[in-house]
XYZ file of C-alpha atoms in Angstrom:
775
model
C 72.123 -21.545 -14.251
C 69.193 -21.034 -16.753
C 66.985 -23.392 -14.663
C 67.841 -21.496 -11.371
C 66.972 -18.292 -12.955
C 63.616 -19.683 -14.142
C 62.864 -21.040 -10.630
C 63.820 -17.697 -9.111
C 61.700 -15.931 -11.687
C 58.684 -18.136 -11.001
C 58.933 -17.523 -7.225
C 59.353 -13.966 -7.685
C 56.206 -13.704 -9.983
C 54.200 -15.711 -7.425
C 55.357 -13.345 -4.731
C 54.400 -10.388 -7.096
C 50.988 -11.875 -7.583
C 50.415 -12.286 -3.979
C 51.499 -8.633 -3.517
C 49.019 -7.625 -6.221
C 46.246 -9.420 -4.657
C 46.930 -7.605 -1.506
C 46.741 -4.350 -3.314
C 43.398 -5.357 -4.649
C 42.059 -6.378 -1.099
C 43.320 -3.113 0.479
C 44.688 -0.421 -1.590
C 48.103 1.150 -0.688
C 49.788 3.570 -2.673
C 53.368 2.456 -1.957
C 52.399 -1.180 -2.627
C 50.699 -0.330 -5.773
C 53.674 1.788 -7.109
C 55.970 -1.332 -6.231
C 53.611 -3.621 -8.354
C 53.389 -1.060 -11.241
C 57.094 -0.683 -11.293
C 57.705 -4.332 -11.206
C 55.253 -5.321 -14.095
C 56.436 -2.140 -16.146
C 60.029 -3.524 -15.825
C 58.726 -6.959 -17.179
C 56.741 -5.209 -19.935
C 53.544 -6.912 -18.920
C 51.172 -3.996 -17.860
C 48.412 -5.417 -20.027
C 48.656 -8.813 -18.067
C 48.791 -7.011 -14.726
C 45.631 -5.132 -15.624
C 43.725 -8.387 -16.597
C 45.133 -10.090 -13.454
C 43.846 -7.296 -11.252
C 40.449 -7.408 -12.907
C 40.237 -11.166 -12.387
C 41.378 -10.771 -8.770
C 38.631 -8.306 -8.046
C 35.905 -10.672 -9.419
C 37.372 -13.560 -7.500
C 37.264 -11.422 -4.263
C 33.627 -10.610 -4.765
C 32.967 -14.445 -5.080
C 35.248 -15.326 -2.303
C 34.074 -12.694 0.216
C 30.365 -12.955 -0.312
C 30.679 -16.755 0.036
C 32.820 -16.452 3.264
C 30.460 -14.052 4.895
C 27.554 -16.623 4.735
C 29.763 -19.616 5.561
C 31.204 -17.992 8.671
C 27.886 -16.501 9.750
C 26.093 -19.927 9.336
C 28.807 -21.846 11.091
C 28.399 -19.412 14.038
C 24.728 -20.082 14.070
C 24.565 -23.785 13.871
C 28.046 -24.778 14.695
C 30.843 -26.353 12.560
C 29.703 -28.564 9.751
C 32.132 -30.219 7.392
C 29.402 -30.655 4.774
C 28.748 -26.897 4.669
C 32.258 -26.546 2.868
C 30.638 -28.161 -0.192
C 27.618 -25.934 -0.289
C 27.328 -23.431 -3.191
C 26.517 -19.767 -2.564
C 22.874 -20.458 -3.401
C 22.569 -23.291 -0.878
C 24.003 -21.072 1.691
C 21.647 -18.362 0.954
C 18.634 -20.695 1.305
C 19.800 -21.532 4.804
C 20.076 -18.050 6.082
C 17.833 -17.642 9.172
C 15.823 -14.510 9.646
C 17.791 -13.666 12.706
C 21.016 -13.507 10.731
C 19.653 -11.962 7.517
C 20.468 -8.321 8.597
C 24.145 -9.141 9.723
C 24.734 -11.228 6.563
C 23.418 -8.522 4.368
C 25.430 -5.728 6.078
C 28.646 -7.797 5.990
C 28.114 -8.499 2.319
C 27.537 -4.941 1.472
C 30.478 -3.889 3.598
C 32.906 -6.275 1.774
C 31.563 -5.345 -1.685
C 31.767 -1.730 -0.895
C 35.458 -2.002 0.385
C 36.329 -3.609 -2.875
C 34.664 -0.840 -4.837
C 36.780 1.655 -2.853
C 39.951 -0.252 -3.671
C 38.935 -0.605 -7.360
C 38.086 3.224 -7.455
C 41.502 3.990 -5.871
C 43.339 2.077 -8.393
C 41.348 3.428 -11.212
C 41.742 7.005 -10.111
C 45.404 6.968 -8.947
C 47.494 9.562 -10.556
C 51.348 9.415 -10.130
C 51.841 13.217 -11.117
C 49.754 14.408 -8.149
C 51.694 11.798 -5.975
C 54.972 13.370 -7.174
C 53.709 16.973 -6.678
C 52.582 16.224 -3.346
C 55.945 14.602 -2.322
C 57.785 17.698 -3.678
C 55.767 20.327 -1.933
C 57.381 22.012 0.910
C 54.110 22.127 2.954
C 53.222 18.542 2.150
C 53.358 16.184 5.152
C 52.425 12.518 5.728
C 49.251 13.679 7.335
C 48.201 15.355 4.029
C 48.591 12.305 1.907
C 45.160 11.155 1.931
C 43.673 14.604 1.411
C 46.142 15.172 -1.564
C 45.062 11.990 -3.116
C 41.408 12.569 -2.849
C 41.942 15.950 -4.438
C 43.863 14.386 -7.252
C 40.942 12.151 -8.428
C 40.970 12.229 -12.096
C 38.006 13.240 -14.238
C 36.438 10.136 -15.732
C 36.503 11.929 -19.054
C 40.340 12.333 -18.777
C 40.618 8.650 -18.023
C 38.663 7.699 -21.101
C 40.681 10.075 -23.126
C 43.872 8.262 -22.488
C 42.695 5.132 -24.213
C 44.879 5.864 -27.233
C 47.973 6.189 -25.189
C 50.762 3.540 -25.601
C 53.641 2.588 -23.195
C 57.110 2.826 -24.430
C 58.871 -0.530 -25.312
C 62.044 0.166 -23.221
C 63.586 2.260 -20.503
C 67.177 3.681 -20.849
C 67.820 4.463 -17.172
C 65.512 3.306 -14.428
C 67.449 5.146 -11.751
C 66.558 8.347 -13.423
C 63.045 8.228 -12.213
C 64.061 10.029 -9.021
C 65.136 13.013 -11.093
C 61.655 14.521 -12.078
C 58.568 13.693 -13.952
C 60.352 13.923 -17.309
C 62.505 11.062 -16.779
C 61.899 7.833 -18.946
C 61.232 5.488 -15.790
C 58.751 7.922 -14.471
C 56.980 8.246 -17.856
C 56.867 4.448 -17.939
C 55.118 4.468 -14.617
C 52.643 7.179 -15.727
C 51.858 5.174 -18.917
C 51.269 2.034 -16.917
C 48.963 3.621 -14.261
C 47.038 5.384 -17.299
C 46.627 1.955 -18.988
C 45.366 0.202 -15.796
C 42.873 3.098 -15.038
C 41.538 2.924 -18.546
C 41.308 -0.882 -18.208
C 39.484 -0.508 -14.844
C 37.311 2.148 -16.182
C 36.154 -0.183 -18.879
C 35.667 -3.192 -16.611
C 33.934 -1.597 -13.695
C 30.502 -2.603 -15.053
C 31.574 -6.306 -14.714
C 32.417 -5.917 -11.148
C 29.184 -4.120 -10.399
C 27.043 -6.720 -12.253
C 28.744 -9.612 -10.485
C 28.465 -7.986 -7.084
C 24.543 -7.407 -7.721
C 23.979 -10.782 -9.033
C 25.347 -12.213 -5.781
C 23.183 -9.809 -3.819
C 20.214 -10.803 -5.878
C 20.689 -14.421 -4.879
C 20.801 -13.498 -1.238
C 17.708 -11.400 -1.517
C 15.805 -14.385 -2.984
C 15.874 -16.190 0.249
C 12.600 -16.612 2.131
C 13.903 -14.851 5.222
C 13.741 -11.528 3.299
C 9.860 -11.649 3.141
C 9.435 -12.973 6.795
C 11.377 -10.390 8.513
C 9.798 -7.574 10.498
C 8.788 -4.294 8.760
C 11.401 -2.398 10.750
C 14.245 -4.743 9.628
C 12.927 -4.723 6.052
C 13.013 -0.912 5.841
C 16.431 -0.813 7.331
C 17.603 -3.298 4.607
C 15.910 -1.222 1.945
C 17.623 1.908 3.158
C 21.037 0.005 3.058
C 20.313 -1.283 -0.465
C 19.249 2.096 -1.762
C 22.454 3.615 -0.442
C 24.459 0.846 -2.131
C 22.697 1.205 -5.425
C 23.219 5.021 -5.421
C 26.897 4.601 -4.599
C 27.028 1.822 -7.381
C 25.708 4.161 -9.942
C 28.212 6.638 -9.073
C 30.886 3.989 -9.232
C 29.997 2.438 -12.611
C 28.603 5.534 -14.461
C 25.152 4.163 -15.385
C 21.851 3.533 -13.884
C 21.482 0.253 -12.138
C 18.240 -0.597 -13.594
C 18.425 -4.382 -13.464
C 19.284 -4.368 -9.736
C 16.618 -1.616 -9.063
C 14.127 -3.963 -10.691
C 15.273 -6.826 -8.606
C 14.805 -4.633 -5.381
C 11.408 -3.627 -6.619
C 10.433 -7.171 -6.978
C 11.821 -8.081 -3.366
C 9.691 -5.196 -2.133
C 6.703 -6.349 -3.909
C 7.016 -9.851 -2.604
C 7.351 -8.488 0.945
C 4.332 -6.166 0.553
C 2.210 -9.137 -0.499
C 3.163 -11.010 2.585
C 2.702 -7.853 4.714
C -0.614 -6.983 2.994
C -1.876 -10.694 3.609
C -1.100 -10.319 7.305
C -2.941 -7.053 7.580
C -6.023 -8.298 5.847
C -6.375 -11.372 8.067
C -5.637 -9.084 11.141
C -8.400 -6.763 10.017
C -10.775 -9.477 9.442
C -10.039 -10.840 13.001
C -10.705 -7.576 14.171
C -13.937 -7.326 12.404
C -15.152 -10.566 13.572
C -14.661 -9.663 17.129
C -16.058 -6.214 16.771
C -18.783 -5.266 19.176
C -19.383 -1.886 17.357
C -19.152 -0.009 20.477
C -18.111 3.653 20.440
C -14.663 3.968 22.258
C -13.418 6.710 24.529
C -11.974 9.863 23.273
C -8.619 8.960 24.977
C -8.311 5.679 22.905
C -9.117 7.607 19.839
C -6.544 10.424 20.473
C -3.653 8.109 21.016
C -3.741 7.086 17.287
C -1.564 9.353 15.093
C -2.689 9.734 11.535
C 0.248 11.985 10.383
C 1.108 9.486 7.685
C -2.320 10.053 5.988
C -2.457 13.790 6.517
C 1.093 14.310 5.279
C 2.639 16.153 8.108
C 4.188 13.368 10.170
C 7.601 11.838 10.568
C 8.782 9.042 8.269
C 8.029 5.409 9.514
C 11.669 5.258 10.536
C 14.165 8.014 10.871
C 17.502 7.671 9.105
C 20.321 6.280 11.059
C 23.050 8.491 12.306
C 25.442 6.690 10.037
C 23.590 7.895 7.036
C 23.846 11.587 7.854
C 27.402 11.713 6.213
C 26.322 10.379 2.866
C 26.517 12.694 -0.047
C 23.364 14.833 -0.052
C 23.039 14.787 -3.911
C 22.669 10.917 -3.859
C 19.624 10.823 -1.712
C 17.426 11.498 -4.536
C 15.421 8.452 -5.482
C 16.241 8.598 -9.244
C 19.822 9.569 -9.682
C 20.738 10.215 -13.165
C 22.297 7.456 -15.273
C 24.348 9.886 -17.535
C 25.804 12.176 -15.083
C 26.502 9.931 -12.026
C 29.734 8.587 -13.500
C 30.881 11.489 -15.396
C 30.959 14.100 -12.659
C 34.139 15.832 -11.733
C 34.184 13.865 -8.494
C 32.127 10.778 -9.452
C 32.693 8.065 -6.794
C 35.341 10.251 -4.976
C 32.807 11.725 -2.425
C 31.632 8.080 -1.559
C 35.283 7.019 -1.373
C 36.288 9.909 0.962
C 33.361 9.329 3.075
C 34.385 5.806 4.038
C 32.516 2.681 4.250
C 28.812 3.438 5.304
C 28.145 -0.023 6.218
C 31.007 -0.448 8.632
C 29.351 2.050 10.900
C 26.312 -0.100 11.023
C 28.275 -3.216 11.802
C 30.272 -1.591 14.477
C 27.154 0.107 16.113
C 24.735 -2.772 16.430
C 22.812 -1.359 19.237
C 21.518 1.568 17.100
C 20.019 -0.951 14.774
C 17.316 -2.074 17.016
C 14.068 -0.030 17.328
C 14.762 0.564 21.129
C 18.228 1.733 20.261
C 16.946 4.023 17.659
C 14.349 5.465 20.020
C 17.029 6.112 22.738
C 19.302 7.608 20.136
C 16.776 10.036 19.003
C 15.461 10.895 22.394
C 19.020 11.977 23.644
C 18.854 14.796 21.156
C 16.914 18.086 21.757
C 15.492 19.870 24.800
C 13.728 16.918 26.456
C 10.437 17.128 24.509
C 9.424 14.132 22.339
C 10.121 14.986 18.661
C 8.081 13.427 15.886
C 10.736 10.917 15.287
C 10.442 9.716 18.857
C 6.796 9.268 18.715
C 6.864 7.473 15.389
C 9.613 5.145 16.514
C 7.691 4.460 19.788
C 4.734 3.300 17.489
C 7.124 1.309 15.451
C 8.515 -0.339 18.494
C 4.941 -1.533 19.554
C 4.421 -2.814 16.023
C 7.710 -4.785 16.213
C 6.492 -6.394 19.322
C 3.065 -7.198 18.106
C 3.530 -7.758 14.442
C 1.066 -10.509 14.024
C -2.202 -8.886 15.275
C -1.450 -5.387 14.040
C -3.580 -4.055 16.911
C -2.743 -0.896 18.984
C -1.520 -2.758 21.981
C 0.239 0.066 23.746
C -0.958 1.062 27.239
C -3.217 4.094 26.930
C -1.587 7.253 27.995
C -3.154 10.269 29.524
C -1.078 12.676 27.426
C -2.385 13.241 23.884
C 0.060 12.878 21.167
C 1.320 16.022 20.137
C 0.326 17.411 16.627
C -2.404 14.758 16.602
C -5.375 16.862 17.984
C -5.382 19.187 14.923
C -6.475 16.378 12.769
C -9.407 15.219 14.811
C -12.738 16.738 15.103
C -15.169 16.247 17.972
C -17.415 14.164 15.822
C -14.579 12.017 14.618
C -13.402 11.169 18.216
C -16.937 10.491 19.382
C -17.606 8.048 16.422
C -14.537 5.735 16.641
C -14.932 1.971 17.101
C -12.154 -0.695 17.553
C -12.157 -1.745 13.945
C -12.168 1.857 12.638
C -9.207 2.605 14.808
C -7.298 -0.593 13.566
C -8.154 0.223 9.928
C -7.043 3.765 10.175
C -3.833 2.692 11.919
C -3.083 0.148 9.160
C -3.792 2.615 6.411
C -1.581 5.300 8.048
C 1.176 2.779 7.994
C 0.659 1.994 4.462
C 0.786 5.758 3.707
C 4.112 6.025 5.541
C 5.299 3.092 3.592
C 4.311 4.754 0.423
C 6.643 7.688 1.252
C 9.479 5.219 2.151
C 9.155 2.598 -0.501
C 8.597 4.939 -3.627
C 9.137 2.159 -6.091
C 6.107 0.296 -4.925
C 3.912 2.989 -3.625
C 1.236 2.309 -6.253
C 0.892 -1.230 -5.018
C 0.836 -0.001 -1.266
C -1.947 2.377 -2.367
C -3.837 -0.589 -3.896
C -3.457 -2.351 -0.643
C -5.086 0.546 1.224
C -7.759 0.492 -1.430
C -8.375 -3.163 -0.656
C -8.289 -2.836 3.162
C -11.048 -0.133 3.061
C -12.960 -2.192 0.600
C -13.046 -5.134 2.945
C -14.081 -2.904 5.852
C -16.872 -1.275 3.605
C -18.037 -4.876 2.477
C -18.111 -6.281 5.912
C -20.310 -3.357 7.204
C -22.633 -3.691 4.305
C -23.104 -7.418 4.642
C -23.490 -7.157 8.545
C -25.865 -4.123 8.596
C -27.044 -3.344 4.978
C -28.379 -6.753 3.941
C -32.153 -7.208 4.356
C -33.620 -10.545 5.216
C -36.932 -10.567 3.314
C -37.752 -14.143 3.970
C -40.761 -13.053 6.102
C -42.792 -12.235 3.075
C -43.374 -14.355 -0.224
C -42.447 -11.575 -2.600
C -39.486 -9.279 -1.598
C -39.651 -5.464 -1.799
C -37.936 -3.724 -4.656
C -34.251 -3.200 -4.211
C -33.606 0.331 -2.758
C -29.895 0.430 -3.256
C -28.424 3.271 -5.228
C -26.556 2.739 -8.279
C -23.267 3.933 -6.849
C -23.598 1.610 -3.932
C -24.191 -1.473 -6.266
C -21.135 -0.345 -8.367
C -19.013 -0.061 -5.288
C -19.973 -3.384 -4.031
C -19.295 -4.852 -7.474
C -15.793 -3.368 -7.629
C -14.956 -4.636 -4.035
C -16.111 -8.170 -5.000
C -14.101 -8.158 -8.129
C -10.855 -6.830 -6.463
C -11.143 -8.641 -3.170
C -13.091 -11.721 -3.958
C -10.406 -14.029 -2.403
C -10.577 -12.301 0.958
C -14.368 -11.965 1.361
C -15.406 -15.531 0.235
C -15.354 -17.741 3.329
C -14.894 -20.994 1.431
C -11.577 -19.764 -0.045
C -8.224 -21.035 1.440
C -6.534 -19.296 4.258
C -3.503 -18.112 2.233
C -4.623 -17.898 -1.344
C -1.843 -17.759 -3.862
C -1.139 -14.202 -5.002
C 1.293 -12.664 -7.597
C 3.573 -9.877 -6.181
C 1.861 -7.654 -8.936
C -1.826 -8.639 -8.026
C -2.556 -6.706 -5.025
C -5.000 -4.528 -6.763
C -5.834 -6.636 -9.826
C -9.239 -7.595 -10.539
C -10.562 -11.252 -10.814
C -12.557 -11.152 -13.995
C -14.256 -14.654 -13.795
C -15.723 -14.255 -10.288
C -19.259 -13.472 -9.381
C -19.767 -9.761 -9.016
C -22.530 -9.769 -6.509
C -21.787 -9.934 -2.672
C -22.161 -13.212 -0.899
C -25.296 -13.299 1.180
C -24.499 -14.198 4.787
C -26.603 -16.068 7.126
C -29.695 -14.234 8.442
C -28.511 -14.595 11.912
C -25.821 -12.024 11.374
C -28.629 -9.292 11.283
C -30.358 -9.981 14.465
C -27.386 -9.922 16.843
C -26.977 -6.205 16.888
C -29.300 -3.539 18.190
C -30.008 0.038 17.001
C -27.159 1.704 18.680
C -24.629 -0.735 17.179
C -26.131 -0.330 13.713
C -26.077 3.566 14.018
C -22.326 3.273 15.239
C -21.309 1.182 12.204
C -22.918 3.715 9.926
C -21.190 6.577 11.605
C -17.644 4.868 11.875
C -17.634 4.179 8.116
C -18.437 7.855 7.570
C -15.543 8.889 9.869
C -13.184 6.805 8.013
C -14.299 8.214 4.760
C -13.844 11.778 6.181
C -10.287 11.102 7.162
C -9.533 9.798 3.837
C -11.238 12.739 2.115
C -8.828 15.040 4.144
C -5.834 12.850 2.991
C -6.788 13.048 -0.632
C -4.281 15.846 -1.630
C -1.556 14.263 0.244
C -2.062 10.884 -1.484
C -1.894 12.648 -4.869
C 1.346 14.227 -3.918
C 2.873 10.813 -2.889
C 1.932 9.173 -6.113
C 3.322 10.348 -9.536
C 1.127 12.042 -11.975
C 0.880 8.877 -14.053
C -0.888 7.219 -11.203
C -3.538 9.762 -10.218
C -6.173 7.803 -11.810
C -5.871 5.044 -9.181
C -6.655 7.794 -6.570
C -9.544 9.068 -8.354
C -10.949 5.564 -8.793
C -10.456 4.854 -5.228
C -12.254 8.000 -4.040
C -14.828 7.941 -6.786
C -15.847 4.258 -6.486
C -15.650 3.788 -2.671
C -15.070 6.810 -0.478
C -17.405 9.089 -2.244
C -20.093 6.264 -2.041
C -19.965 5.952 1.741
C -22.924 8.300 2.393
C -25.063 5.974 0.183
C -23.919 2.974 2.228
C -24.621 4.867 5.393
C -28.127 6.001 4.114
C -28.769 2.344 3.043
C -27.866 0.976 6.545
C -30.242 3.534 8.234
C -33.106 2.665 5.829
C -32.516 -0.982 6.420
C -32.593 -0.410 10.215
C -35.832 1.401 9.773
C -37.319 -1.456 7.955
C -36.213 -4.048 10.464
C -37.541 -2.050 13.404
C -40.865 -1.254 11.773
C -41.692 -5.142 11.097
C -43.826 -4.184 7.997
C -42.319 -6.578 5.361
C -45.522 -8.598 5.275
C -47.888 -5.612 4.675
C -47.685 -5.500 0.925
C -49.660 -8.762 0.740
C -52.107 -7.563 3.451
C -52.717 -4.273 1.214
C -53.041 -6.250 -1.775
C -55.658 -8.789 -0.359
C -57.812 -6.091 1.101
C -61.224 -5.576 -0.450
C -60.892 -2.971 -3.360
C -63.799 -4.113 -5.747
C -66.475 -2.158 -3.872
C -69.450 -0.460 -5.419
C -69.970 2.103 -2.695
C -67.464 4.397 -0.898
C -68.102 4.461 2.869
C -66.605 6.392 5.723
C -64.483 3.523 7.131
C -60.942 2.994 5.973
C -59.234 -0.467 5.713
C -57.886 -2.129 8.927
C -54.315 -2.307 7.603
C -54.108 1.472 8.237
C -54.491 1.162 12.042
C -51.981 -1.665 11.965
C -49.339 0.444 10.254
C -50.087 3.338 12.768
C -49.511 1.015 15.720
C -46.377 -0.344 14.072
C -45.080 3.255 13.720
C -45.942 4.087 17.357
C -43.915 1.083 18.452
C -41.090 2.166 16.221
C -40.936 5.675 17.563
C -40.695 4.261 20.970
C -37.820 2.074 20.197
C -36.027 4.915 18.791
C -36.613 7.024 21.955
C -35.072 4.340 23.964
C -32.370 3.237 21.552
C -29.668 5.353 22.994
C -28.955 7.262 19.839
C -28.835 11.065 19.196
C -31.909 13.262 18.486
C -30.405 13.843 15.087
C -30.352 10.246 14.251
C -33.939 9.667 15.737
C -35.424 12.407 13.379
C -33.501 10.891 10.374
C -34.764 7.350 11.146
C -38.276 8.662 11.606
C -38.186 10.224 8.059
C -36.860 6.934 6.787
C -39.622 5.001 8.678
C -42.213 7.112 6.936
C -40.548 6.552 3.487
C -40.489 2.894 4.211
C -44.234 2.928 4.811
C -44.732 4.793 1.660
C -42.610 2.158 -0.150
C -44.824 -0.722 1.377
C -48.002 1.191 0.328
C -46.921 1.545 -3.186
C -45.772 -2.158 -3.462
C -48.971 -3.358 -1.852
C -51.244 -1.284 -4.286
C -49.282 -2.371 -7.243
C -50.181 -6.029 -6.469
C -53.813 -5.395 -6.476
C -55.696 -7.571 -9.003
C -58.990 -6.147 -9.190
C -60.312 -2.672 -8.189
C -63.244 -0.392 -9.107
C -63.184 3.430 -9.110
C -64.790 3.393 -5.603
C -61.897 1.088 -4.564
C -59.416 3.709 -5.928
C -61.204 6.353 -3.966
C -60.871 4.025 -0.852
C -57.115 4.064 -1.443
C -57.131 7.804 -1.211
C -59.103 7.606 1.911
C -56.752 5.205 3.466
C -53.942 7.486 2.533
C -55.446 10.454 4.138
C -56.274 8.620 7.398
C -52.539 7.440 7.572
C -51.156 11.002 6.928
C -53.396 12.260 9.725
C -52.444 9.523 12.100
C -48.734 9.773 11.394
C -48.947 13.585 11.759
C -49.986 13.082 15.414
C -46.930 10.956 16.164
C -44.223 13.068 14.497
C -43.785 16.827 14.489
C -42.474 17.050 10.858
C -44.791 17.364 7.824
C -45.271 13.815 6.606
C -47.362 14.579 3.571
C -44.527 15.347 1.135
C -42.826 11.930 2.035
C -46.204 10.100 1.053
C -46.639 12.025 -2.169
C -45.297 9.079 -3.920
C -48.335 7.013 -2.849
C -50.755 9.807 -3.950
C -49.137 9.913 -7.420
C -49.427 6.247 -7.749
C -53.236 6.177 -6.880
C -53.945 9.080 -9.259
C -52.312 7.173 -12.085
C -55.394 4.976 -12.026
C -57.264 7.708 -13.872
C -54.801 8.263 -16.661
C -55.764 7.521 -20.401
C -54.339 4.312 -21.851
C -52.030 6.200 -24.173
C -50.306 8.184 -21.250
C -48.887 5.311 -19.452
C -45.745 4.904 -21.334
C -44.817 8.570 -20.808
C -45.872 8.526 -17.224
C -43.536 5.551 -16.520
C -40.646 7.257 -18.107
C -41.247 10.459 -16.074
C -41.391 8.566 -12.736
C -38.337 6.397 -12.383
C -39.060 6.250 -8.566
C -41.293 3.381 -9.318
C -39.993 -0.018 -10.275
C -40.740 -1.775 -13.473
C -42.972 -4.509 -11.735
C -45.012 -1.858 -9.920
C -45.704 0.028 -13.121
C -46.638 -3.302 -14.975
C -48.994 -4.151 -12.114
C -50.648 -0.783 -12.422
C -51.165 -1.298 -16.085
C -52.539 -4.802 -15.745
C -54.977 -3.597 -13.093
C -56.211 -0.697 -15.268
C -56.355 -2.852 -18.432
C -58.446 -5.552 -16.534
C -60.985 -3.036 -14.921
C -61.057 -0.603 -18.018
C -61.461 -3.463 -20.529
C -58.380 -2.659 -22.653
C -57.837 -4.806 -25.738
C -55.221 -7.551 -25.323
C -52.991 -6.073 -27.948
C -52.989 -2.715 -26.431
C -52.044 -4.033 -23.100
C -49.360 -6.110 -24.336
C -47.914 -3.247 -26.461
C -48.041 -0.875 -23.463
C -46.243 -3.340 -21.199
C -43.635 -4.005 -23.901
C -42.754 -0.373 -24.279
C -42.470 0.137 -20.576
C -40.123 -2.855 -20.185
C -38.101 -1.602 -23.012
C -37.852 1.788 -21.632
C -36.737 0.801 -18.002
């Protein structure tokens, strides 16, 4: 008889364990009370609580494994060897097409377990009994009564000192009221289980997030489209907020894991955009595009008044509003009066996404949004249509949609006539990319600094390409180059770009250089800080119109970025404002210097006067008598300038640019004159007077060609000529007060004066040494 009782008891316990597992999988009040009563009668409530904890942990492992196993079997067919794969092995094999469904099913399974876990942890038999005794209580109100009876987490924790009675005098008395011993035993048992679950909920959360971390480490996460990645990010953010409400502390580890996933994806996304931009720049014809093509591009992300990159799904509208704040508090989440109750009552948010797969596609989202309203396109419609185009043409990142005759609503307020008339294909592509980065900064707040650094780098590559294509001056025509006319700010900007983007602008580097997720904006300290000199053939393939278009289009991009400065500050936290100021101070604010340098370089190239410094230096200056004839180089310079003006008149550029380039042309002649005169080796006083005569003849000749007053622009030459008559003690002071002359030009002047005036060798060396030390 004893063995029969033991066998019956063993079978009963196995059945009870299966019943207990069913309660853990899907919570049922009736089943839970049955299990509680049974284990209370056996006096093993502690063992029951430990079993339930173990069951939940096993369910997390089992469900997450089954999700991937079934999904992969459906993808590639039945494979007996797949049964032996670990969870990590299965994650590695997840294809990109199945990643979203795998993630959703995993989140749905874990969230349902959290709901069951929370229902057990918050179950209160007193409220159950009051509900059943209430005359107005019905079966339809059971769920609502239970949700209103969710216990305060502080009350649950306060019961940790309660103890269960050791015996029960009359189990049948439980039906007589809440004061009966059996009912008290049931109450004590549920409180003990609730307390055990309250202490162990962190273990369940950590196991669930560790499984998700393994899934998020697969390569398919970084190769998915931007649309799918943002949807995954939205789901994971919802899951984190629910988990923080569930376990009562901030999920810092999993938030950091999600940040790492975002950084890895942004690195891949940024690399694709860089090579797309480089491809556009290589094929750029630098032709101004039509206004219709310019107006189709919306920059609402940069200006700050546009829709988000994607609109929230309709399944997200029922989520607790308080939990959409990006940084939910770690101390209050689990100690609220409701805690996880609002998430529990709302239902599983991931089940809706699985049941409504059509709304998950970009096209489905567009159709869903467009069905609401009065028939007009909302900002969400327009942005989702943009996103749909990106989804189709992800590799090139080019605006490939068919041009529309209808101007995008809300877009014209951000464009000025000058902006529209100065657009080129590369500037449109760049602005479109940067606008997408700005939208992502608002969506992916945890990595918005790295996204901004990516914008920084994109504009830097565009900036550097324009400089090397139109700002580099080939001076191989003359033996000795002219002094560098680049401003200090322009040199600093080019140096910064080279340091930050060396791997992208050096042609000899590999196609996909290795890059750390945290190194989008990091500097490369050991690299050469000067820009690489491209072949000289690059600078002869574009005409005047294209060169002016390049200068105008980079100025346009700078103006758009300047208008977005306040908005970018608002998107980034106050701790990162220095990054914004560095970007604008180093690059955007120096664009006028770059545009001026391009125009000055264009003027020098069109004038063809690089060889004139040597002609001026080799003229006969050691004369004894001053005649009435000037040197022949003056007539040659005037002839070159006449041809230069003719080229400007027929160059297809605006009158404003023609006048600007004429002024720069006169200044280029002044620079050539100073450089040539500084190379003169021997000259008498009469020769110096001949220099003044040449200058006056040149001024008169130029004045007949242009309408503006040219004498002020040639004042630099007159001042240099007059310095020949200074006392020997004044040259150091004169050099310090005239920084417009290069060190080599001042030293050449001193050597000439010392030779012709008979200075002592020591005096000349000391003067030159002081000049070089001061420069």
